[in-house]
Amino acid sequence: MADENIFRAVLIFCLFSFARGNNIVVDEECLNYTVYPVQYELNIYPYMQVNGFYYDCELIITVIANAPNVRVISLDAKDLELESGSIRVFDGPHDIVNNPRPFEFDAIKGKLLIYLREPLKMYSEYNKQFYFIKISFRKYVREEKEGIFLVKYNDEKSKNLYSYLFATRLSPNRAKYFFPCFENPRFEAVFKFKVYIMKQLNELQYTNTSLVIAEQQRQTSDNHYIIIEYIPSPQVGLHQVGFHFSKFVSHRVQAKHTNDTLIIWAPAEELHDYEFIHNYGIMIIDLLLEYAKDNRPLVQGPINLIPVPVASGMNGYEIGSWNLLTNGAHRIVNIDQFTSIQQIEQMTFELTQQLCRIWLGNPGEIARTRWKEEWFKEGMATYLAYYFLTQYNYDIQTPLRRHLAGYGLRMKHKAMLLDWHKSTPALDAFNSSLAIEIPPRYKELVTMKTGAILWMLENWVDSEKFHQALVRYIKSRRGKFISLESFTLALDQDTIECLHQFFNGSTASRILGSWFRRRGYPVINVQVLRDRIPNAVQLKQRLFSFTRDNRVDTDFLIPISYMVEKNKNCYNCYQPRFTIGAQSYTFGENLNGGWIILNRKGSGYYRVNYDAVTWRLIAKSLKENMNAIDELNRAQIVNDVFALYVAGDIDVQLAMEILDYLDKERNHIVWESALSGYEMLTTYEAACNMTKYLYKEWEDFMIKKVEPIFMQLTKSQDNKYLTRLFRSNVIQLACELNYRPCNRHVASVYQEYKKGKHTYFPDCRMSYFYISAYNSTWPLNPIEQDDKWIADEKIRAMNKFYGKIPVGEPRPMPIVLSTTEKPIAAVTEKLHGDGASAIEYSIMILCIAVFMNVFTNRLIQI
Ligand SMILES: *[C@@H]1O[C@H](CO)[C@@H](O)[C@H](O)[C@H]1NC(C)=O
Ligand SMILES: *[C@@H]1O[C@H](CO)[C@@H](O)[C@H](O)[C@H]1NC(C)=O
Ligand SMILES: *[C@@H]1O[C@H](CO)[C@@H](O)[C@H](O)[C@H]1NC(C)=O
Ligand SMILES: *[C@@H]1O[C@H](CO)[C@@H](O)[C@H](O)[C@H]1NC(C)=O
Ligand SMILES: *[C@@H]1O[C@H](CO)[C@@H](O)[C@H](O)[C@H]1NC(C)=O
Ligand SMILES: *[C@@H]1O[C@H](CO)[C@@H](O)[C@H](O)[C@H]1NC(C)=O
Ligand SMILES: *[C@@H]1O[C@H](CO)[C@@H](O)[C@H](O)[C@H]1NC(C)=O
């Protein structure tokens, strides 16, 4: 039995490192190691006792030598108590450890060197030589979150009030805190667990739930222990290993179409708080299987979902886990009294993303699918997560495919906020990184940008075709390798006719390549020459940047789609028709004195700037008949206008003129995009030369715009999912604007909540913390604490930004328009040293003001 497994493991191992065709493992990195692990066998004896939490472990690592003359085996081990004399290396029955000097343990560096009496024989096809390293050790488990840690939680049912559990978090490189190992994320080995559970004793916490990354095989018992033996795991990296030991109880649900089961584990009296996420999870699994039109189970064996009751340090799932999904309990739990709508949004996204990762390829599959570029898998999982969130639509089912819409824009806007700085890498810079190796500061860039580009692709080739091609491709690669190259090739073949038609011979792979290989994103400058018939439309692209540097010309292949105001026979309007590259590109189109808007549905990963005349025509349409422009384009325009203003590409007057219609806007997607746009104003060293005066002016302007929707939403009794989300966003914006009625509203909701009345306080709790600089008089629970951290971070960032910008001077125009005297006084005071020019200046201001007044009046009349 054991030999068979080893044989299987080695077979996969050989295939992996020697098959040149599928050269996934980075050879240089692996070949430099002289000893490879093939299997880890762990016999764990855990003890849960108030005066000592630890486990004893007997570890057997099966290794092979990959070089001649290896006399030292080097392992990683940290914070472990090794028993002297316990370390042995067996070649068959012979121990070959060098007895006079068996090993050396550098506890600081975490290196364990084992010295051998004779060199290891190199493994080859003809000499299948295995060695067995045996080590016994004890691990004291503490509350620090290093690898394996102790969690102490409140447990009303327990006679001691507190209960304890062991949990693990081994990625990226914490396995050495759990057991001695070869800490290289590219090594994959089989793991065999046996857990010895102490029988019930008075001084021990009786703890009988033990979960590892494999299914339980059998349970036996002797005088002292219940022995739980697990089947050998598939080949996995150390970061995919996990171990959970607690007195949790469970509840399971089963998928409709397969044997996939989702099991939730929690303390007995809290199980019902996780009902929401549990039902949600199984519904997403059903949706996934329906999407794939497949009855292939996601994993062999169940998926265990484990909320770990920690206050911090577990924010999200471990990327590599597939059957042992652990997350901070506060990130999964849904208690009406505490959980906000934004937190529900976050928890559903996170779980969906993790389930999509699992569907895309995981060690628990019947035949394992591997991804050559793991960043691409991360992006695909994110895109699919938003896709399924859209289909789920807060449990309102329809048989039709829904379009990504608001979530698509959310991905795009999140990515764009990160993707403009000159130090930002291109996506393919992560080609050879494992998902766990992508630095945390780039995680969101990688996931959101890749997702946004896939959304753009979906819109070029038509949603139905895209999803069919995607599913067909993933299914065709089951048990094999998935790479960006083969994905784009498959897409080229599946969508060739439509691409030819629209992209003038460019293929999907060529176009996608241009987005994955370059950093940043372009802004297209549109110039309409209206003095000829047909009008000429000139397009030119360059890199977008908030600061003055880094604005080089770019050559992204951008498929252009557009719509026009006044032309019924606009052929190009309905599909992306041509790509533009480096040169400026001009085409004819009759606009009949109307606008043209690029980037239909806002799905293109770029921004668009128009000439002033076109912008004003757009502004006029928005004011008079905003529905002439669909919600996604309005949302995109609003976000672009903020970005272009901050980047100094359009001036404050024009920006406000376009945004002026917002007081009539009632669409939640547009307001979400306005919120993210408004927050760009606090970008450092942006080319708009922000000053305190200007900032105040923006605040005042936005307050007027947000007021009507704020009033409407705070009065409304509607508490449907989308309305709550919308309200929460609008309150956040209004409170960030320092809008007094918002502060009052939030404070009064809080008062009612304290009296036990208002159940929707959590939706505006973050804003409450933000405006009140709340100092805790009683401890916050981890769910509330999450909001507090966000609010504190916002306050810190705001103060830092505000402290750095100059006071500046008020702009001439609004002085007279707002008919207050004070700002003029301020200006004259500033210029006091030079009396004459001060007067001239004031006169000039008046002239401009009068002119502007006339001008704006005219605009309003039109
Ligand atoms: C292999 O390891 C040696 C010593 O640890 C190091 O000097 C060398 O650069 C490594 N080579 C590669 C290709 O990583
Ligand atoms: C653990 O023990 C409790 C109490 O004896 C029992 O109800 C429960 O089923 C056991 N759980 C497991 C996973 O064996
Ligand atoms: C589900 O499990 C049962 C019992 O283990 C087995 O008979 C059946 O074939 C499985 N079904 C699928 C679709 O895998
Ligand atoms: C990343 O991989 C793609 C597809 O295989 C390749 O075209 C590209 O040149 C690679 N980029 C880098 C920086 O290695
Ligand atoms: C289409 O391709 C041809 C030849 O490659 C080129 O001359 C022409 O300008 C392209 N047209 C567009 C709209 O890109
Ligand atoms: C910001 O200041 C710089 C340097 O003083 C100036 O060149 C630039 O025109 C200003 N930008 C705007 C939008 O006022
Ligand atoms: C909150 O507490 C901090 C330090 O404990 C103090 O500096 C700050 O002034 C307090 N803020 C308010 C609003 O009471």
Coordinates of C-alpha atoms in Angstrom, one line a residue, residues 395-731:
D395 CA -30.8 35.1 -5.0
I396 CA -33.1 36.4 -7.8
Q397 CA -32.6 33.7 -10.4
T398 CA -33.2 33.9 -14.1
P399 CA -32.3 31.4 -16.8
L400 CA -30.6 34.2 -18.9
R401 CA -27.0 35.1 -18.8
R402 CA -26.6 38.5 -17.0
H403 CA -23.9 40.9 -18.0
L404 CA -21.2 41.9 -15.6
A405 CA -22.1 45.6 -15.7
G406 CA -21.4 47.2 -12.3
Y407 CA -18.9 44.6 -11.2
G408 CA -17.0 44.9 -14.5
L409 CA -16.6 48.6 -13.8
R410 CA -15.6 47.9 -10.2
M411 CA -12.8 45.7 -11.4
K412 CA -11.7 48.2 -13.9
H413 CA -11.7 51.2 -11.6
K414 CA -10.0 49.3 -8.8
A415 CA -7.2 48.2 -11.2
M416 CA -6.9 51.7 -12.7
L417 CA -6.3 53.3 -9.3
L418 CA -3.2 51.1 -9.0
D419 CA -2.0 50.8 -12.5
W420 CA -0.8 54.3 -13.5
H421 CA 2.4 54.7 -11.5
K422 CA 5.7 54.3 -13.4
S423 CA 6.9 51.6 -11.0
T424 CA 3.9 49.4 -11.6
P425 CA 4.9 46.2 -13.4
A426 CA 3.2 44.7 -16.4
L427 CA 1.1 41.6 -15.7
D428 CA 3.5 39.2 -17.5
A429 CA 6.3 40.3 -15.1
F430 CA 4.6 37.7 -12.9
N431 CA 5.0 34.9 -15.5
S432 CA 7.2 32.7 -13.3
S433 CA 5.7 33.6 -9.9
L434 CA 3.5 31.2 -8.1
A435 CA 0.3 32.8 -6.9
I436 CA 1.6 32.8 -3.4
E437 CA 4.7 34.6 -4.5
I438 CA 2.9 37.7 -5.9
P439 CA 3.8 40.5 -3.4
P440 CA 0.7 41.6 -1.4
R441 CA 0.9 45.1 -2.8
Y442 CA 0.4 43.8 -6.3
K443 CA -2.4 41.2 -5.5
E444 CA -5.2 43.6 -6.3
L445 CA -3.5 44.9 -9.4
V446 CA -3.0 41.3 -10.8
T447 CA -6.5 40.1 -10.0
M448 CA -8.5 43.2 -10.9
K449 CA -6.5 44.2 -14.0
T450 CA -6.6 40.7 -15.5
G451 CA -10.3 40.5 -14.7
A452 CA -11.0 43.9 -16.3
I453 CA -9.1 42.9 -19.4
L454 CA -11.1 39.6 -19.6
W455 CA -14.2 41.7 -19.3
M456 CA -13.0 43.9 -22.2
L457 CA -12.4 40.7 -24.2
E458 CA -15.8 39.4 -23.5
N459 CA -17.3 42.6 -24.8
W460 CA -15.3 42.5 -28.0
V461 CA -16.1 38.9 -29.0
D462 CA -19.6 38.8 -27.7
S463 CA -20.5 37.4 -24.3
E464 CA -22.1 34.2 -25.4
K465 CA -19.2 33.2 -27.7
F466 CA -16.7 34.2 -25.0
H467 CA -18.1 32.1 -22.3
Q468 CA -18.6 29.1 -24.6
A469 CA -15.0 29.3 -25.8
L470 CA -13.8 29.7 -22.2
V471 CA -15.7 26.7 -20.9
R472 CA -14.7 24.6 -23.9
Y473 CA -11.1 25.5 -23.4
I474 CA -11.0 24.8 -19.6
K475 CA -12.7 21.5 -20.2
S476 CA -10.4 20.5 -23.0
R477 CA -7.4 21.1 -20.7
R478 CA -8.6 19.0 -17.8
G479 CA -5.7 17.0 -16.4
K480 CA -3.2 19.0 -18.5
F481 CA -1.5 22.4 -18.5
I482 CA -3.2 25.7 -19.1
S483 CA -1.2 28.5 -20.4
L484 CA -1.9 32.0 -21.6
E485 CA -0.5 31.1 -25.0
S486 CA -2.8 28.1 -25.5
F487 CA -5.7 30.0 -24.1
T488 CA -5.4 32.8 -26.6
L489 CA -4.8 30.3 -29.4
A490 CA -7.9 28.4 -28.6
L491 CA -9.8 31.7 -28.4
D492 CA -8.4 32.7 -31.9
Q493 CA -9.8 29.4 -33.3
D494 CA -13.1 29.6 -31.6
T495 CA -13.8 33.2 -32.5
I496 CA -11.9 33.6 -35.7
E497 CA -14.7 34.7 -38.0
C498 CA -16.0 37.6 -35.8
L499 CA -12.5 38.7 -35.0
H500 CA -11.5 38.9 -38.6
Q501 CA -14.4 41.0 -39.4
F502 CA -13.9 43.4 -36.6
F503 CA -10.2 43.7 -36.0
N504 CA -8.9 43.9 -39.5
G505 CA -7.0 40.7 -39.2
S506 CA -5.7 41.1 -35.7
T507 CA -6.2 38.1 -33.6
A508 CA -7.4 37.9 -30.0
S509 CA -3.9 36.7 -29.0
R510 CA -2.2 39.7 -30.6
I511 CA -4.5 42.2 -29.0
L512 CA -4.5 40.6 -25.6
G513 CA -0.7 40.3 -25.7
S514 CA -0.5 44.1 -26.0
W515 CA -2.4 44.5 -22.8
F516 CA -0.6 41.9 -20.8
R517 CA 2.9 42.8 -21.8
R518 CA 2.7 46.6 -21.1
R519 CA 2.2 48.3 -17.9
G520 CA -0.4 51.0 -17.3
Y521 CA -3.3 51.9 -19.5
P522 CA -3.9 54.5 -22.2
V523 CA -6.0 57.6 -22.4
I524 CA -7.4 58.3 -25.9
N525 CA -7.6 61.9 -27.0
V526 CA -10.5 62.4 -29.3
Q527 CA -10.6 65.5 -31.6
V528 CA -13.6 66.0 -33.8
L529 CA -13.0 68.2 -36.8
R530 CA -16.5 69.6 -37.3
D531 CA -15.7 71.9 -40.2
R532 CA -16.0 69.2 -42.9
I533 CA -18.6 66.7 -44.0
P534 CA -18.4 63.9 -43.0
N535 CA -16.8 65.1 -39.8
A536 CA -13.4 63.7 -39.1
V537 CA -12.7 62.0 -35.8
Q538 CA -9.0 61.9 -34.8
L539 CA -7.8 59.4 -32.1
K540 CA -4.5 59.5 -30.4
Q541 CA -3.4 57.4 -27.4
R542 CA -0.8 58.0 -24.7
L543 CA -0.1 56.5 -21.3
F544 CA -2.4 57.8 -18.6
S545 CA -0.8 59.3 -15.5
F546 CA -2.0 61.4 -12.6
T547 CA 1.4 63.1 -12.3
R548 CA 3.1 65.2 -14.9
D549 CA 5.8 62.6 -15.8
N550 CA 5.4 59.3 -17.5
R551 CA 3.1 60.4 -20.3
V552 CA 4.7 58.6 -23.2
D553 CA 3.0 57.6 -26.4
T554 CA 1.7 54.1 -26.3
D555 CA 0.8 51.4 -28.9
F556 CA -1.9 49.4 -27.2
L557 CA -4.1 47.6 -29.7
I558 CA -7.4 49.1 -28.8
P559 CA -10.5 47.9 -30.5
I560 CA -12.7 51.0 -30.8
S561 CA -16.4 51.0 -30.3
Y562 CA -18.4 54.1 -30.1
M563 CA -21.9 55.6 -30.3
V564 CA -23.1 58.9 -31.6
E565 CA -25.9 61.2 -30.7
K566 CA -27.5 62.0 -34.0
N567 CA -27.0 59.3 -36.6
K568 CA -29.3 56.4 -37.0
N569 CA -27.2 54.6 -39.6
C570 CA -24.1 54.3 -37.5
Y571 CA -22.7 50.9 -38.5
N572 CA -19.6 51.0 -36.3
C573 CA -21.6 51.8 -33.3
Y574 CA -22.7 48.3 -32.4
Q575 CA -19.5 46.4 -32.5
P576 CA -15.8 47.1 -31.9
R577 CA -14.7 47.6 -35.4
F578 CA -11.0 48.5 -35.7
T579 CA -8.0 48.7 -33.5
I580 CA -5.7 51.7 -33.1
G581 CA -2.0 51.3 -32.5
A582 CA 0.8 53.8 -32.2
Q583 CA -0.1 56.3 -35.0
S584 CA -3.0 58.7 -34.6
Y585 CA -6.0 57.4 -36.4
T586 CA -8.7 59.4 -38.2
F587 CA -12.0 58.2 -39.5
G588 CA -15.1 59.9 -41.0
E589 CA -18.4 59.9 -39.3
N590 CA -21.3 62.3 -39.6
L591 CA -22.1 63.6 -36.1
N592 CA -24.6 66.2 -37.3
G593 CA -23.6 68.5 -34.5
G594 CA -23.9 65.9 -31.8
W595 CA -21.5 64.0 -29.6
I596 CA -19.5 60.9 -30.1
I597 CA -18.8 58.6 -27.1
L598 CA -16.1 56.0 -27.2
N599 CA -15.9 52.9 -25.2
R600 CA -19.4 51.5 -25.3
K601 CA -20.5 50.1 -22.0
G602 CA -17.3 51.3 -20.5
S603 CA -15.7 47.9 -20.7
G604 CA -12.5 49.1 -22.5
Y605 CA -9.5 49.3 -20.1
Y606 CA -8.7 52.9 -21.1
R607 CA -9.9 56.4 -20.5
V608 CA -11.2 58.8 -23.1
N609 CA -10.7 62.6 -23.3
Y610 CA -12.7 64.6 -25.8
D611 CA -12.2 68.1 -27.2
A612 CA -14.0 70.8 -25.3
V613 CA -16.9 71.2 -27.7
T614 CA -17.7 67.4 -27.6
W615 CA -17.4 67.4 -23.8
R616 CA -19.9 70.3 -23.6
L617 CA -22.3 68.5 -25.9
I618 CA -22.1 65.4 -23.7
A619 CA -22.6 67.6 -20.6
K620 CA -25.7 69.1 -22.2
S621 CA -27.2 65.7 -23.0
L622 CA -26.5 64.5 -19.5
K623 CA -28.4 67.4 -18.1
E624 CA -31.3 67.3 -20.4
N625 CA -31.7 63.7 -21.2
M626 CA -29.3 61.5 -19.3
N627 CA -30.9 58.3 -20.5
A628 CA -29.7 59.0 -24.0
I629 CA -26.4 57.6 -22.5
D630 CA -26.7 54.3 -20.8
E631 CA -25.7 53.8 -17.2
L632 CA -22.4 52.1 -17.8
N633 CA -21.3 54.9 -20.0
R634 CA -22.4 57.5 -17.6
A635 CA -20.5 55.8 -14.8
Q636 CA -17.5 55.6 -17.0
I637 CA -17.7 59.3 -18.0
V638 CA -18.1 60.3 -14.4
N639 CA -15.0 58.3 -13.3
D640 CA -13.0 59.5 -16.3
V641 CA -13.8 63.1 -15.6
F642 CA -12.5 62.9 -12.1
A643 CA -9.4 61.1 -13.3
L644 CA -8.8 63.6 -16.2
Y645 CA -9.3 66.5 -13.9
V646 CA -6.8 65.1 -11.3
A647 CA -4.4 64.4 -14.1
G648 CA -4.6 68.1 -15.2
D649 CA -6.0 67.1 -18.6
I650 CA -9.3 69.0 -18.2
D651 CA -9.8 72.1 -16.0
V652 CA -12.0 72.4 -13.0
Q653 CA -14.6 74.4 -14.9
L654 CA -15.2 71.8 -17.6
A655 CA -15.1 69.0 -15.1
M656 CA -17.8 70.6 -12.9
E657 CA -19.8 71.4 -16.0
I658 CA -19.9 67.8 -17.0
L659 CA -20.6 66.5 -13.5
D660 CA -23.2 69.1 -12.9
Y661 CA -26.0 66.7 -13.9
L662 CA -25.2 64.4 -10.9
D663 CA -28.0 65.9 -8.8
K664 CA -30.4 64.1 -11.1
E665 CA -28.6 60.9 -11.1
R666 CA -30.3 58.0 -9.4
N667 CA -28.3 55.0 -10.6
H668 CA -26.2 53.0 -8.1
I669 CA -23.5 52.0 -10.6
V670 CA -22.9 55.7 -11.5
W671 CA -22.7 56.7 -7.8
E672 CA -20.3 53.9 -7.0
S673 CA -18.1 55.2 -9.8
A674 CA -18.5 58.7 -8.5
L675 CA -17.4 57.7 -5.1
S676 CA -14.3 56.0 -6.4
G677 CA -13.7 59.1 -8.7
Y678 CA -14.1 61.6 -5.9
E679 CA -11.5 59.7 -3.8
M680 CA -8.9 60.3 -6.6
L681 CA -8.9 64.0 -5.7
T682 CA -6.6 63.0 -2.8
T683 CA -3.9 61.6 -5.2
Y684 CA -0.4 62.9 -4.2
E685 CA 1.5 65.2 -6.4
A686 CA -1.2 65.0 -9.1
A687 CA -0.9 67.4 -12.0
C688 CA -4.1 69.3 -11.1
N689 CA -2.2 71.2 -8.4
M690 CA -4.8 70.6 -5.7
T691 CA -5.0 73.3 -3.0
K692 CA -7.1 73.6 0.2
Y693 CA -9.3 76.2 -1.5
L694 CA -9.9 74.0 -4.5
Y695 CA -10.6 71.0 -2.4
K696 CA -13.2 73.0 -0.4
E697 CA -14.7 74.0 -3.7
W698 CA -15.0 70.4 -4.8
E699 CA -16.6 69.5 -1.5
D700 CA -19.2 72.2 -1.8
F701 CA -19.9 71.2 -5.3
M702 CA -20.3 67.5 -4.6
I703 CA -22.4 68.2 -1.5
K704 CA -24.9 69.9 -3.8
K705 CA -24.8 67.0 -6.1
V706 CA -25.2 64.2 -3.5
E707 CA -27.9 66.0 -1.5
P708 CA -31.0 64.8 -3.4
I709 CA -30.0 61.2 -3.7
F710 CA -28.9 61.2 0.0
M711 CA -32.2 62.6 1.1
Q712 CA -34.1 60.1 -1.1
L713 CA -32.2 57.0 0.2
T714 CA -32.1 57.9 3.9
K715 CA -35.9 58.5 3.8
S716 CA -36.6 55.4 1.9
Q717 CA -37.9 52.3 3.8
D718 CA -36.7 50.0 1.1
N719 CA -34.2 47.5 2.5
K720 CA -33.5 45.3 -0.5
Y721 CA -30.0 44.2 -1.0
L722 CA -29.1 46.7 -3.8
T723 CA -30.7 49.6 -2.0
R724 CA -28.8 48.9 1.1
L725 CA -25.6 48.8 -0.9
F726 CA -26.5 52.0 -2.7
R727 CA -27.4 53.7 0.5
S728 CA -24.2 52.6 2.2
N729 CA -22.1 54.0 -0.7
V730 CA -23.9 57.3 -0.8
I731 CA -23.7 57.8 3.0

